Amino acid sequence: MPQRLARVMMPMHLVGAVVTFIYFRFVDYTAFELGHRLTPGEIAYFVVGFVALGALVWTLAAWWARPLEAGPPPPGPAGNLARRRAVHLPLALAAITLLAWTLAGIIWGIGWPLINGTLVPVRAVRTVFGITVIAGSASVTLAFLLAERRWRQVLPAYFPDGGLTAVPGPRMSVRVRLMGVFLLVGVIPIAILGMAAYRGASTALAAGPNAEGVIGRMLTIVGFLVVVTTITSGGLALLVSRSVAEPLAKLQSAMAEVERGRFDVRCPVVSNDEIGALTEGFNRMVHGLKERELIKETFGKYVTEEIRDEILAGRLALEGELREVTILFSDLRDFTTWVEASDPRDVVRDLNAYFTEMEAAIRGHGGLVLQYIGDEIEAVFGAPVAQSGHAERAVEAAREMRERLAVWNAGRERAGRPPLRHGIGVHTGLVVAGNIGSIERLSYALEGDPVNLASRLQSLTKELHADVLVSGTTSARMSGGLPLMPLPAVRVKGRSAEVEVYALG
């Protein structure tokens, strides 16, 4: 990590050194003597000061980065220090750079003049200003922006589950960032050009007859400074704009993925400012949407998609309502004998395969499977969403169930397994439909005599030797497109009057 920090920090110190030279060479050239011959003492002082500042910067940067040497820590309190240091690394490098350039201003603006006896307070202030404010501000800004840009590629690994913006400590908000760049690209260049113009005018006045040449030189210097400050300001503006625009672009791209129905997308959080908070909020929102979609998909395994969407939209009254529906009961024949002769695991596997085939037929015609009871299926047509032609839909579903069972049995026989038979009863009537159960657990159910009669019809299939029986009430609701053969009226348990029944041909 220290090597990476060095690679990040060296260019910005170089830029600061170039800015310092240009400032004292062309702008405030009377504050700091650059053209005189250096003495051995001055060279030694410069070397010692430079080495001391370099060692200070390296030591502080290495100390700050030491918890990051091992890479992203595992979850838990033990990694909190590393995560805090990771969040604030760019700001820490900027603070270290500011300290270094402040000390540089003191060392060369005050320290050396004080040692060699040439200290002039006004010149000392101008020198400190040029080194610390003019050159230091550019270096500090570059330190932050360059370190942040490189560190954003690593930072998300420290927060795989989010929470970056919850880390305590200072924050470089977008407003502060933009205001700082405005200061650098607006105010400071103007101040430099103003200082250059003032120094040039003062020199021209002192030159007397040679003022024209001085003014020409001043114009050259001002033009050069315009180019330099424009390039520097443009570079800083580009860096800060990218630091804001790039995470927003990634967020926009992630939003487009969510709009296309992808809820596994996650946008990396790379800062603890407003954009980072916005990104974390987006990730939480997508996580919530993913959970809602999972609930929706799971719910869709219990009801049809149409019913699911109606319930989730709040357009269904599930507290109980009187409604005419068609009820279908289906039951396997000789189930107990089959179970006793089979391995329990084979029974469960075959039951699941059977139920899958039967439910596909029921759902395909708009029905809702209310429950599986052992080997029995209870389904309803016309609730909870009202349907036209629910009686005919139920009988069509029963016919498809018979066809699917025949195809499924053919596969079982080829595999050497015995075929299965079932009986289906279908009846139409008024029931109370709604949520029934305890406070903790509810189920959508039907209550009323038509439910019992549909179940009795299913039981009568054994006695009447028919696999599908339809009540006269259901037959009366149909358009006559399906072949129904009338059977003698029967008396069912719990009813005094005989029930008209039909067998599906």
Coordinates of C-alpha atoms in Angstrom, one line a residue:
M1 CA 0.0 0.0 0.0
P2 CA 2.8 2.6 0.7
Q3 CA 4.1 2.1 -2.8
R4 CA 0.7 2.8 -4.2
L5 CA 0.4 5.9 -2.1
A6 CA 3.8 7.1 -3.4
R7 CA 2.7 6.6 -7.0
V8 CA -0.4 8.7 -6.3
M9 CA 1.3 11.4 -4.3
M10 CA 4.4 12.0 -6.4
P11 CA 2.6 13.6 -9.4
M12 CA 0.8 16.1 -7.2
H13 CA 4.0 17.2 -5.5
L14 CA 5.6 17.6 -8.8
V15 CA 2.7 19.8 -10.0
G16 CA 3.1 21.8 -6.8
A17 CA 6.8 22.3 -7.4
V18 CA 6.2 23.5 -11.0
V19 CA 3.5 25.9 -9.8
T20 CA 5.8 27.2 -7.1
F21 CA 8.6 27.8 -9.6
I22 CA 6.3 29.6 -12.1
Y23 CA 4.7 31.7 -9.4
F24 CA 8.0 33.0 -8.0
R25 CA 9.7 33.2 -11.4
F26 CA 7.0 35.1 -13.3
V27 CA 4.4 36.5 -10.8
D28 CA 5.8 37.5 -7.4
Y29 CA 9.4 37.5 -8.5
T30 CA 10.6 39.9 -5.8
A31 CA 9.4 37.7 -2.9
F32 CA 11.8 34.8 -3.4
E33 CA 15.1 35.0 -5.1
L34 CA 15.4 32.3 -7.7
G35 CA 18.2 33.7 -9.9
H36 CA 21.0 34.1 -7.4
R37 CA 23.8 31.6 -6.9
L38 CA 23.0 29.0 -4.3
T39 CA 25.4 28.7 -1.3
P40 CA 26.4 25.4 0.2
G41 CA 24.4 26.2 3.3
E42 CA 21.3 26.9 1.3
I43 CA 21.7 23.7 -0.6
A44 CA 22.2 21.7 2.6
Y45 CA 19.2 23.4 4.1
F46 CA 17.1 22.6 1.1
V47 CA 18.2 18.9 1.0
V48 CA 17.5 18.5 4.8
G49 CA 14.1 20.2 4.5
F50 CA 13.1 18.2 1.5
V51 CA 14.1 14.9 3.0
A52 CA 12.4 15.7 6.3
L53 CA 9.2 16.6 4.6
G54 CA 9.3 13.5 2.4
A55 CA 10.0 11.3 5.4
L56 CA 7.1 13.0 7.3
V57 CA 4.7 12.5 4.4
W58 CA 5.8 8.9 3.9
T59 CA 5.5 8.1 7.6
L60 CA 2.1 9.6 8.0
A61 CA 0.7 8.0 4.8
A62 CA 2.2 4.6 5.8
W63 CA 0.7 4.9 9.3
W64 CA -2.7 5.7 8.0
A65 CA -2.6 2.9 5.4
R66 CA -1.2 0.2 7.7
P67 CA -4.6 -1.3 8.6
L68 CA -5.3 -1.6 4.9
E69 CA -2.2 -3.7 4.1
A70 CA -4.0 -7.0 4.6
G71 CA -6.8 -6.0 2.2
P72 CA -10.5 -6.0 2.9
P73 CA -11.2 -7.3 6.4
P74 CA -13.9 -10.0 7.2
P75 CA -17.2 -8.8 8.6
G76 CA -17.3 -7.9 12.3
P77 CA -16.0 -5.3 14.7
A78 CA -12.4 -6.4 14.2
G79 CA -12.4 -4.8 10.8
N80 CA -14.0 -1.5 11.8
L81 CA -10.6 0.4 11.9
A82 CA -9.6 -0.8 8.5
R83 CA -13.0 0.2 7.1
R84 CA -12.8 3.7 8.7
R85 CA -9.3 4.2 7.3
A86 CA -10.5 3.0 3.9
V87 CA -13.4 5.5 3.7
H88 CA -11.2 8.4 4.7
L89 CA -8.1 7.6 2.8
P90 CA -8.3 10.2 0.1
L91 CA -9.2 12.9 2.7
A92 CA -6.3 11.7 4.8
L93 CA -3.8 12.0 1.9
A94 CA -5.1 15.5 1.2
A95 CA -4.6 16.5 4.9
I96 CA -1.1 15.1 4.9
T97 CA -0.3 17.0 1.7
L98 CA -1.7 20.2 3.2
L99 CA 0.5 19.7 6.3
A100 CA 3.5 19.2 4.1
W101 CA 3.0 22.3 2.0
T102 CA 2.2 24.4 5.1
L103 CA 5.5 23.3 6.6
A104 CA 7.2 23.9 3.3
G105 CA 6.0 27.5 3.4
I106 CA 7.3 27.9 6.9
I107 CA 10.6 26.2 6.2
W108 CA 11.5 28.2 3.1
G109 CA 9.5 31.4 3.7
I110 CA 10.5 31.9 7.3
G111 CA 13.1 29.4 8.4
W112 CA 15.8 30.1 5.9
P113 CA 15.5 33.9 5.9
L114 CA 15.6 33.7 9.7
I115 CA 18.8 31.6 9.7
N116 CA 20.7 33.8 7.2
G117 CA 19.4 37.1 8.7
T118 CA 17.4 38.2 5.7
L119 CA 14.0 37.9 7.2
V120 CA 11.6 40.6 6.0
P121 CA 8.0 40.1 7.4
V122 CA 6.2 41.2 4.2
R123 CA 8.4 39.1 1.9
A124 CA 8.0 36.2 4.3
V125 CA 4.3 36.4 4.2
R126 CA 4.3 36.6 0.4
T127 CA 6.6 33.6 0.2
V128 CA 4.5 31.5 2.6
F129 CA 1.4 32.6 0.6
G130 CA 2.9 31.5 -2.7
I131 CA 4.1 28.2 -1.4
T132 CA 1.2 27.2 0.8
V133 CA -1.8 28.8 -0.8
I134 CA -1.0 29.0 -4.5
A135 CA 1.1 25.8 -4.9
G136 CA -0.3 23.9 -1.9
S137 CA -3.9 24.3 -2.9
A138 CA -3.3 22.7 -6.3
S139 CA -1.3 19.9 -4.7
V140 CA -4.0 19.2 -2.0
T141 CA -6.8 19.2 -4.5
L142 CA -4.9 16.8 -6.8
A143 CA -4.0 14.6 -3.8
F144 CA -7.7 14.2 -3.0
L145 CA -9.0 13.8 -6.5
L146 CA -6.3 11.4 -7.7
A147 CA -6.3 9.3 -4.6
E148 CA -10.1 9.2 -4.6
R149 CA -10.3 8.2 -8.3
R150 CA -7.8 5.3 -7.8
W151 CA -9.2 4.2 -4.5
R152 CA -12.8 4.0 -5.8
Q153 CA -11.8 0.9 -7.6
V154 CA -10.9 -0.8 -4.3
L155 CA -13.3 0.8 -1.8
P156 CA -16.4 -1.3 -2.5
A157 CA -14.6 -4.5 -1.5
Y158 CA -14.4 -3.2 2.0
F159 CA -18.2 -2.8 2.1
P160 CA -19.7 -5.7 0.2
D161 CA -23.0 -5.4 2.1
G162 CA -23.1 -1.6 2.1
G163 CA -23.0 0.7 5.1
L164 CA -20.2 2.9 3.8
T165 CA -22.1 6.2 4.5
A166 CA -22.7 5.1 8.1
V167 CA -19.0 5.2 8.9
P168 CA -18.4 8.1 11.3
G169 CA -15.9 10.8 10.4
P170 CA -15.5 13.9 8.1
R171 CA -17.3 14.0 4.8
M172 CA -16.4 15.8 1.6
S173 CA -19.8 16.8 0.4
V174 CA -20.5 17.6 -3.2
R175 CA -21.2 21.2 -2.3
V176 CA -17.8 21.6 -0.6
R177 CA -16.1 19.8 -3.5
L178 CA -17.7 22.1 -6.1
M179 CA -17.0 25.3 -4.0
G180 CA -13.4 24.3 -3.6
V181 CA -12.9 23.7 -7.3
F182 CA -14.7 27.1 -8.0
L183 CA -12.1 28.7 -5.7
L184 CA -9.2 27.0 -7.5
V185 CA -10.4 27.5 -11.1
G186 CA -12.0 31.0 -10.5
V187 CA -10.6 33.0 -7.7
I188 CA -6.9 31.9 -7.4
P189 CA -6.1 32.2 -11.2
I190 CA -7.6 35.7 -11.1
A191 CA -5.5 36.5 -8.1
I192 CA -2.4 35.2 -9.8
L193 CA -3.1 37.3 -12.9
G194 CA -3.8 40.3 -10.8
M195 CA -0.6 39.9 -8.9
A196 CA 1.3 39.5 -12.2
A197 CA -0.3 42.6 -13.6
Y198 CA 0.5 44.6 -10.4
R199 CA 4.1 43.5 -10.4
G200 CA 4.5 44.2 -14.1
A201 CA 3.0 47.7 -13.7
S202 CA 5.2 48.4 -10.7
T203 CA 8.3 47.3 -12.7
A204 CA 7.2 49.4 -15.7
L205 CA 6.8 52.5 -13.6
A206 CA 10.3 52.0 -12.1
A207 CA 11.8 51.4 -15.5
G208 CA 11.0 54.9 -16.7
P209 CA 12.0 55.2 -20.5
N210 CA 12.3 51.4 -20.8
A211 CA 8.7 50.9 -19.7
E212 CA 7.6 49.8 -23.1
G213 CA 9.9 46.8 -23.1
V214 CA 8.8 45.9 -19.6
I215 CA 5.1 46.1 -20.6
G216 CA 5.8 43.8 -23.6
R217 CA 7.5 41.3 -21.3
M218 CA 4.6 41.6 -18.8
L219 CA 2.1 40.8 -21.6
T220 CA 4.1 37.8 -22.5
I221 CA 4.1 36.6 -18.9
V222 CA 0.4 37.3 -18.6
G223 CA -0.3 35.3 -21.8
F224 CA 1.8 32.4 -20.5
L225 CA 0.0 32.5 -17.1
V226 CA -3.4 32.5 -18.9
V227 CA -2.4 29.3 -20.7
V228 CA -1.0 27.7 -17.6
T229 CA -3.9 28.6 -15.4
T230 CA -6.4 27.6 -18.1
I231 CA -4.8 24.1 -18.4
T232 CA -4.5 23.7 -14.7
S233 CA -8.1 24.9 -14.0
G234 CA -9.4 22.8 -16.9
G235 CA -7.7 19.7 -15.5
L236 CA -9.0 20.3 -12.0
A237 CA -12.5 21.0 -13.3
L238 CA -12.4 17.8 -15.4
L239 CA -11.3 15.7 -12.4
V240 CA -13.9 17.0 -10.0
S241 CA -16.7 16.7 -12.7
R242 CA -15.7 13.1 -13.3
S243 CA -15.7 12.4 -9.6
V244 CA -19.3 13.5 -9.5
A245 CA -20.5 12.4 -13.0
E246 CA -19.0 8.9 -13.1
P247 CA -20.9 7.5 -10.0
L248 CA -24.1 9.2 -11.2
A249 CA -23.6 7.5 -14.6
K250 CA -23.2 4.1 -13.0
L251 CA -26.3 4.8 -10.9
Q252 CA -28.2 5.7 -14.1
S253 CA -27.1 2.5 -15.8
A254 CA -28.1 0.5 -12.8
M255 CA -31.5 2.2 -12.8
A256 CA -32.0 1.2 -16.4
E257 CA -31.2 -2.4 -15.5
V258 CA -33.9 -2.3 -12.8
E259 CA -36.3 -0.8 -15.3
R260 CA -35.7 -3.9 -17.5
G261 CA -36.7 -6.1 -14.6
R262 CA -33.2 -7.1 -13.3
F263 CA -33.3 -6.9 -9.5
D264 CA -29.9 -8.6 -8.9
V265 CA -28.1 -5.4 -10.0
R266 CA -26.1 -3.5 -7.4
C267 CA -24.4 -0.2 -7.8
P268 CA -21.0 0.2 -6.1
V269 CA -20.9 2.8 -3.3
V270 CA -17.6 4.7 -3.7
S271 CA -18.0 7.7 -1.5
N272 CA -19.6 8.8 1.8
D273 CA -21.1 12.1 0.3
E274 CA -24.6 12.7 -1.0
I275 CA -24.0 10.6 -4.0
G276 CA -22.9 7.7 -1.8
A277 CA -26.0 8.1 0.3
L278 CA -28.1 8.1 -2.8
T279 CA -26.4 5.0 -4.1
E280 CA -26.9 3.1 -0.9
G281 CA -30.6 4.2 -0.9
F282 CA -30.9 2.9 -4.4
N283 CA -29.3 -0.5 -3.4
R284 CA -31.7 -0.8 -0.5
M285 CA -34.6 0.0 -2.8
V286 CA -33.5 -2.7 -5.3
H287 CA -33.1 -5.2 -2.5
G288 CA -36.6 -4.4 -1.4
L289 CA -37.9 -4.8 -4.9
K290 CA -36.0 -8.1 -5.2
E291 CA -37.7 -9.4 -2.0
R292 CA -41.0 -8.2 -3.3
E293 CA -40.5 -9.9 -6.6
L294 CA -39.5 -13.1 -4.7
I295 CA -42.7 -12.9 -2.7
K296 CA -44.7 -12.2 -5.8
E297 CA -43.1 -15.2 -7.6
T298 CA -43.7 -17.4 -4.5
F299 CA -47.2 -16.2 -4.2
G300 CA -47.7 -17.0 -7.9
K301 CA -47.0 -20.7 -7.1
Y302 CA -50.2 -20.7 -5.0
V303 CA -52.5 -18.7 -7.2
T304 CA -52.6 -17.8 -10.9
E305 CA -50.7 -14.7 -12.0
E306 CA -54.0 -12.8 -12.6
I307 CA -55.2 -13.5 -9.1
R308 CA -51.8 -12.8 -7.6
D309 CA -51.7 -9.4 -9.3
E310 CA -55.2 -8.5 -8.2
I311 CA -54.5 -9.4 -4.6
L312 CA -51.1 -7.5 -4.5
A313 CA -52.8 -4.5 -6.1
G314 CA -55.4 -4.5 -3.3
R315 CA -58.4 -4.9 -5.6
L316 CA -59.8 -8.0 -4.0
A317 CA -61.9 -8.2 -0.9
L318 CA -60.6 -11.2 1.0
E319 CA -62.6 -10.7 4.2
G320 CA -65.4 -12.9 2.8
E321 CA -68.1 -12.4 0.2
L322 CA -71.0 -14.4 -1.2
R323 CA -70.2 -15.5 -4.7
E324 CA -71.3 -18.1 -7.3
V325 CA -68.4 -20.4 -8.1
T326 CA -67.7 -23.8 -9.5
I327 CA -65.9 -26.2 -7.3
L328 CA -63.8 -29.1 -8.5
F329 CA -62.7 -32.1 -6.3
S330 CA -60.3 -34.7 -7.5
D331 CA -59.2 -37.9 -5.7
L332 CA -56.9 -40.8 -6.5
R333 CA -58.4 -44.3 -6.5
D334 CA -56.9 -47.1 -4.5
F335 CA -54.4 -44.6 -2.9
T336 CA -54.0 -46.6 0.3
T337 CA -53.1 -49.8 -1.5
W338 CA -50.6 -48.0 -3.7
V339 CA -48.9 -46.3 -0.7
E340 CA -48.6 -49.6 1.2
A341 CA -47.0 -51.3 -1.8
S342 CA -44.5 -48.5 -2.7
D343 CA -41.5 -46.8 -1.2
P344 CA -42.5 -43.6 0.6
R345 CA -40.0 -41.6 -1.5
D346 CA -41.5 -42.9 -4.7
V347 CA -45.0 -42.0 -3.4
V348 CA -43.9 -38.4 -2.7
R349 CA -42.2 -38.1 -6.0
D350 CA -45.1 -39.5 -8.0
L351 CA -47.6 -37.4 -6.1
N352 CA -45.7 -34.3 -6.9
A353 CA -45.5 -35.2 -10.5
Y354 CA -49.3 -36.0 -10.6
F355 CA -50.2 -32.8 -8.8
T356 CA -48.0 -30.8 -11.2
E357 CA -49.9 -32.2 -14.2
M358 CA -53.3 -31.7 -12.6
E359 CA -52.6 -28.1 -11.5
A360 CA -51.4 -27.2 -14.9
A361 CA -54.8 -28.2 -16.3
I362 CA -56.6 -26.3 -13.6
R363 CA -54.6 -23.1 -13.9
G364 CA -54.7 -23.3 -17.7
H365 CA -58.5 -22.8 -17.5
G366 CA -58.4 -20.0 -14.9
G367 CA -58.9 -22.1 -11.8
L368 CA -57.3 -21.8 -8.4
V369 CA -56.1 -24.8 -6.4
L370 CA -57.2 -24.1 -2.9
Q371 CA -55.5 -27.1 -1.2
Y372 CA -54.0 -30.5 -1.4
I373 CA -55.3 -33.0 1.2
G374 CA -53.4 -36.2 0.9
D375 CA -54.1 -37.3 -2.6
E376 CA -57.1 -35.0 -3.0
I377 CA -57.3 -31.7 -4.9
E378 CA -59.8 -28.9 -4.2
A379 CA -60.0 -26.2 -6.8
V380 CA -62.4 -23.3 -7.5
F381 CA -63.3 -21.4 -10.7
G382 CA -64.8 -17.9 -10.4
A383 CA -63.0 -16.8 -7.2
P384 CA -61.4 -14.8 -5.9
V385 CA -61.5 -13.0 -9.3
A386 CA -64.9 -13.2 -10.9
Q387 CA -65.0 -15.1 -14.2
S388 CA -67.6 -15.5 -16.9
G389 CA -68.2 -19.1 -17.9
H390 CA -66.6 -20.5 -14.8
A391 CA -68.8 -23.7 -15.0
E392 CA -67.6 -24.5 -18.5
R393 CA -64.0 -23.7 -17.5
A394 CA -64.2 -26.2 -14.7
V395 CA -65.5 -29.0 -16.8
E396 CA -62.9 -28.3 -19.5
A397 CA -60.3 -28.4 -16.9
A398 CA -61.6 -31.8 -15.7
R399 CA -61.4 -33.1 -19.2
E400 CA -57.8 -31.9 -19.6
M401 CA -57.0 -33.5 -16.3
R402 CA -58.3 -36.8 -17.6
E403 CA -56.2 -36.4 -20.8
R404 CA -53.0 -35.5 -18.9
L405 CA -53.5 -38.5 -16.6
A406 CA -53.7 -40.8 -19.6
V407 CA -50.4 -39.4 -21.0
W408 CA -48.7 -39.6 -17.6
N409 CA -49.9 -43.2 -17.0
A410 CA -48.5 -44.2 -20.4
G411 CA -45.1 -43.0 -19.3
R412 CA -45.5 -44.9 -16.0
E413 CA -46.4 -48.1 -17.7
R414 CA -43.3 -47.8 -19.9
A415 CA -41.2 -47.5 -16.8
G416 CA -42.9 -50.6 -15.3
R417 CA -45.0 -48.7 -12.7
P418 CA -48.7 -49.3 -12.2
P419 CA -51.1 -46.7 -13.7
L420 CA -53.2 -44.4 -11.4
R421 CA -56.9 -43.6 -11.6
H422 CA -58.8 -40.7 -10.2
G423 CA -62.4 -39.4 -9.8
I424 CA -63.5 -35.8 -10.3
G425 CA -66.6 -34.1 -9.1
V426 CA -67.8 -30.6 -10.3
H427 CA -70.6 -28.5 -8.9
T428 CA -71.7 -24.9 -9.1
G429 CA -73.3 -22.9 -6.3
L430 CA -73.3 -19.9 -3.9
V431 CA -70.5 -20.0 -1.3
V432 CA -68.8 -17.7 1.1
A433 CA -65.3 -17.1 -0.2
G434 CA -62.6 -15.4 1.8
N435 CA -59.7 -15.6 4.2
I436 CA -60.2 -18.1 7.0
G437 CA -57.9 -19.1 9.9
S438 CA -56.2 -17.6 12.9
I439 CA -54.6 -14.2 13.4
E440 CA -51.2 -15.7 12.6
R441 CA -52.1 -17.8 9.6
L442 CA -54.8 -17.5 7.0
S443 CA -55.9 -19.5 4.0
Y444 CA -58.3 -18.6 1.2
A445 CA -61.2 -21.0 1.5
L446 CA -64.8 -21.6 0.5
E447 CA -67.6 -22.3 2.9
G448 CA -71.1 -23.6 2.0
D449 CA -73.1 -26.6 1.0
P450 CA -71.9 -26.5 -2.7
V451 CA -68.4 -27.4 -1.4
N452 CA -69.8 -30.5 0.3
L453 CA -71.8 -31.5 -2.7
A454 CA -68.8 -31.3 -5.0
S455 CA -66.9 -33.5 -2.7
R456 CA -69.8 -36.0 -2.6
L457 CA -69.9 -36.1 -6.4
Q458 CA -66.3 -37.0 -6.5
S459 CA -67.0 -39.9 -4.1
L460 CA -69.9 -41.0 -6.3
T461 CA -67.6 -41.6 -9.2
K462 CA -66.7 -45.0 -7.7
E463 CA -70.3 -46.1 -7.5
L464 CA -71.3 -44.8 -10.9
H465 CA -68.2 -46.0 -12.6
A466 CA -67.4 -42.6 -14.1
D467 CA -64.2 -40.6 -13.8
V468 CA -65.8 -37.2 -14.1
L469 CA -69.3 -36.3 -12.6
V470 CA -70.9 -32.9 -13.2
S471 CA -74.0 -31.7 -11.3
G472 CA -77.1 -30.5 -13.0
T473 CA -76.5 -27.0 -11.7
T474 CA -73.2 -26.9 -13.4
S475 CA -74.6 -28.4 -16.6
A476 CA -77.3 -25.7 -16.7
R477 CA -74.6 -23.0 -16.6
M478 CA -72.8 -24.4 -19.6
S479 CA -73.3 -23.5 -23.3
G480 CA -73.5 -27.2 -24.3
G481 CA -70.2 -27.5 -26.1
L482 CA -69.0 -30.4 -24.1
P483 CA -70.4 -33.9 -24.2
L484 CA -72.3 -34.6 -21.0
M485 CA -74.3 -37.9 -20.6
P486 CA -77.2 -37.8 -18.1
L487 CA -77.2 -40.4 -15.4
P488 CA -80.0 -41.4 -13.0
A489 CA -80.6 -38.9 -10.2
V490 CA -78.8 -39.9 -7.0
R491 CA -79.3 -39.2 -3.4
V492 CA -76.1 -38.0 -1.6
K493 CA -75.3 -38.0 2.1
G494 CA -76.7 -34.9 3.9
R495 CA -79.3 -34.1 1.3
S496 CA -83.0 -35.2 1.2
A497 CA -83.6 -34.3 -2.5
E498 CA -82.0 -36.3 -5.3
V499 CA -79.2 -34.7 -7.3
E500 CA -79.1 -34.6 -11.0
V501 CA -75.7 -35.7 -12.3
Y502 CA -73.9 -36.0 -15.7
A503 CA -70.9 -38.0 -16.8
L504 CA -68.4 -36.3 -19.0
G505 CA -68.0 -38.2 -22.2

